[in-house]
């Protein structure tokens, strides 16, 4: 979804990774960029005896030739409120989990290692 793409791009920029969303890539460089993609497995809130928000995604970083890293990242938060079915409370909970998820992706050590290894492989030899 566009909001997730924009949030991830902003967070990667915040940690120092040059990032473009797919519609910005057109002719930025002759060197093809890495591509962040994946499959959303869970993006939900739930309210029963308590409430929970959960975002689970299989995240992939790939070059045009191959997948460099693939990892499942899950973030969830739960809690209780006397009015568990209040939509504003559930929306606030999902927004918190969304922010945590974006941060978790941008700071994940396995994803960062793949980015570093790719950057090092692109440096000219001395």
PDB file of C-alpha atoms in Angstrom, residues 8-9 12 15 17-20 32-39 57-73 101-102 104-119 121-122:
ATOM      1  CA  UNK A   8       9.346   2.627   4.820  1.00  0.00           C
ATOM      2  CA  UNK A   9      11.113   4.959   2.382  1.00  0.00           C
ATOM      3  CA  UNK A  12      15.202   4.083   5.464  1.00  0.00           C
ATOM      4  CA  UNK A  15      18.823   5.676   8.891  1.00  0.00           C
ATOM      5  CA  UNK A  17      19.844   4.558   3.099  1.00  0.00           C
ATOM      6  CA  UNK A  18      19.168   6.389  -0.175  1.00  0.00           C
ATOM      7  CA  UNK A  19      15.618   5.373  -0.984  1.00  0.00           C
ATOM      8  CA  UNK A  20      13.073   5.974  -3.725  1.00  0.00           C
ATOM      9  CA  UNK A  32      19.948  -0.562 -10.880  1.00  0.00           C
ATOM     10  CA  UNK A  33      18.719  -0.026  -7.312  1.00  0.00           C
ATOM     11  CA  UNK A  34      17.864  -2.720  -4.810  1.00  0.00           C
ATOM     12  CA  UNK A  35      14.174  -3.472  -4.499  1.00  0.00           C
ATOM     13  CA  UNK A  36      12.312  -3.861  -1.222  1.00  0.00           C
ATOM     14  CA  UNK A  37       9.224  -6.000  -1.536  1.00  0.00           C
ATOM     15  CA  UNK A  38       7.385  -8.749   0.182  1.00  0.00           C
ATOM     16  CA  UNK A  39       4.110 -10.315   1.145  1.00  0.00           C
ATOM     17  CA  UNK A  57       5.257  -9.360   6.503  1.00  0.00           C
ATOM     18  CA  UNK A  58       7.746 -11.490   4.616  1.00  0.00           C
ATOM     19  CA  UNK A  59      10.257  -8.821   3.615  1.00  0.00           C
ATOM     20  CA  UNK A  60      12.583  -9.298   0.646  1.00  0.00           C
ATOM     21  CA  UNK A  61      15.481  -7.202  -0.552  1.00  0.00           C
ATOM     22  CA  UNK A  62      16.494  -8.136  -4.064  1.00  0.00           C
ATOM     23  CA  UNK A  63      18.743  -6.954  -6.811  1.00  0.00           C
ATOM     24  CA  UNK A  64      17.569  -7.269 -10.408  1.00  0.00           C
ATOM     25  CA  UNK A  65      19.345 -10.652 -10.502  1.00  0.00           C
ATOM     26  CA  UNK A  66      18.451 -12.341  -7.204  1.00  0.00           C
ATOM     27  CA  UNK A  67      16.958 -12.162  -3.715  1.00  0.00           C
ATOM     28  CA  UNK A  68      19.623 -10.929  -1.283  1.00  0.00           C
ATOM     29  CA  UNK A  69      17.650 -11.527   1.905  1.00  0.00           C
ATOM     30  CA  UNK A  70      14.194 -12.748   2.833  1.00  0.00           C
ATOM     31  CA  UNK A  71      12.890 -12.522   6.377  1.00  0.00           C
ATOM     32  CA  UNK A  72       9.581 -12.542   8.190  1.00  0.00           C
ATOM     33  CA  UNK A  73       9.064  -9.551  10.463  1.00  0.00           C
ATOM     34  CA  UNK A 101       6.860  -2.274  12.195  1.00  0.00           C
ATOM     35  CA  UNK A 102       8.337   0.374   9.893  1.00  0.00           C
ATOM     36  CA  UNK A 104      11.756  -2.739  12.805  1.00  0.00           C
ATOM     37  CA  UNK A 105      12.181  -3.178   9.041  1.00  0.00           C
ATOM     38  CA  UNK A 106      14.504  -0.184   8.629  1.00  0.00           C
ATOM     39  CA  UNK A 107      16.721  -1.211  11.564  1.00  0.00           C
ATOM     40  CA  UNK A 108      16.682  -4.994  11.141  1.00  0.00           C
ATOM     41  CA  UNK A 109      20.278  -6.294  11.354  1.00  0.00           C
ATOM     42  CA  UNK A 110      19.836  -8.939   8.621  1.00  0.00           C
ATOM     43  CA  UNK A 111      18.385  -6.415   6.169  1.00  0.00           C
ATOM     44  CA  UNK A 112      21.107  -3.898   7.076  1.00  0.00           C
ATOM     45  CA  UNK A 113      23.807  -6.543   6.506  1.00  0.00           C
ATOM     46  CA  UNK A 114      22.422  -7.288   3.027  1.00  0.00           C
ATOM     47  CA  UNK A 115      22.423  -3.567   2.200  1.00  0.00           C
ATOM     48  CA  UNK A 116      26.018  -3.177   3.422  1.00  0.00           C
ATOM     49  CA  UNK A 117      27.221  -6.239   1.513  1.00  0.00           C
ATOM     50  CA  UNK A 118      25.581  -5.001  -1.666  1.00  0.00           C
ATOM     51  CA  UNK A 119      27.098  -1.519  -1.261  1.00  0.00           C
ATOM     52  CA  UNK A 121      30.268  -5.225  -3.777  1.00  0.00           C
ATOM     53  CA  UNK A 122      29.485  -2.117  -5.875  1.00  0.00           C
TER      54      UNK A 122
END
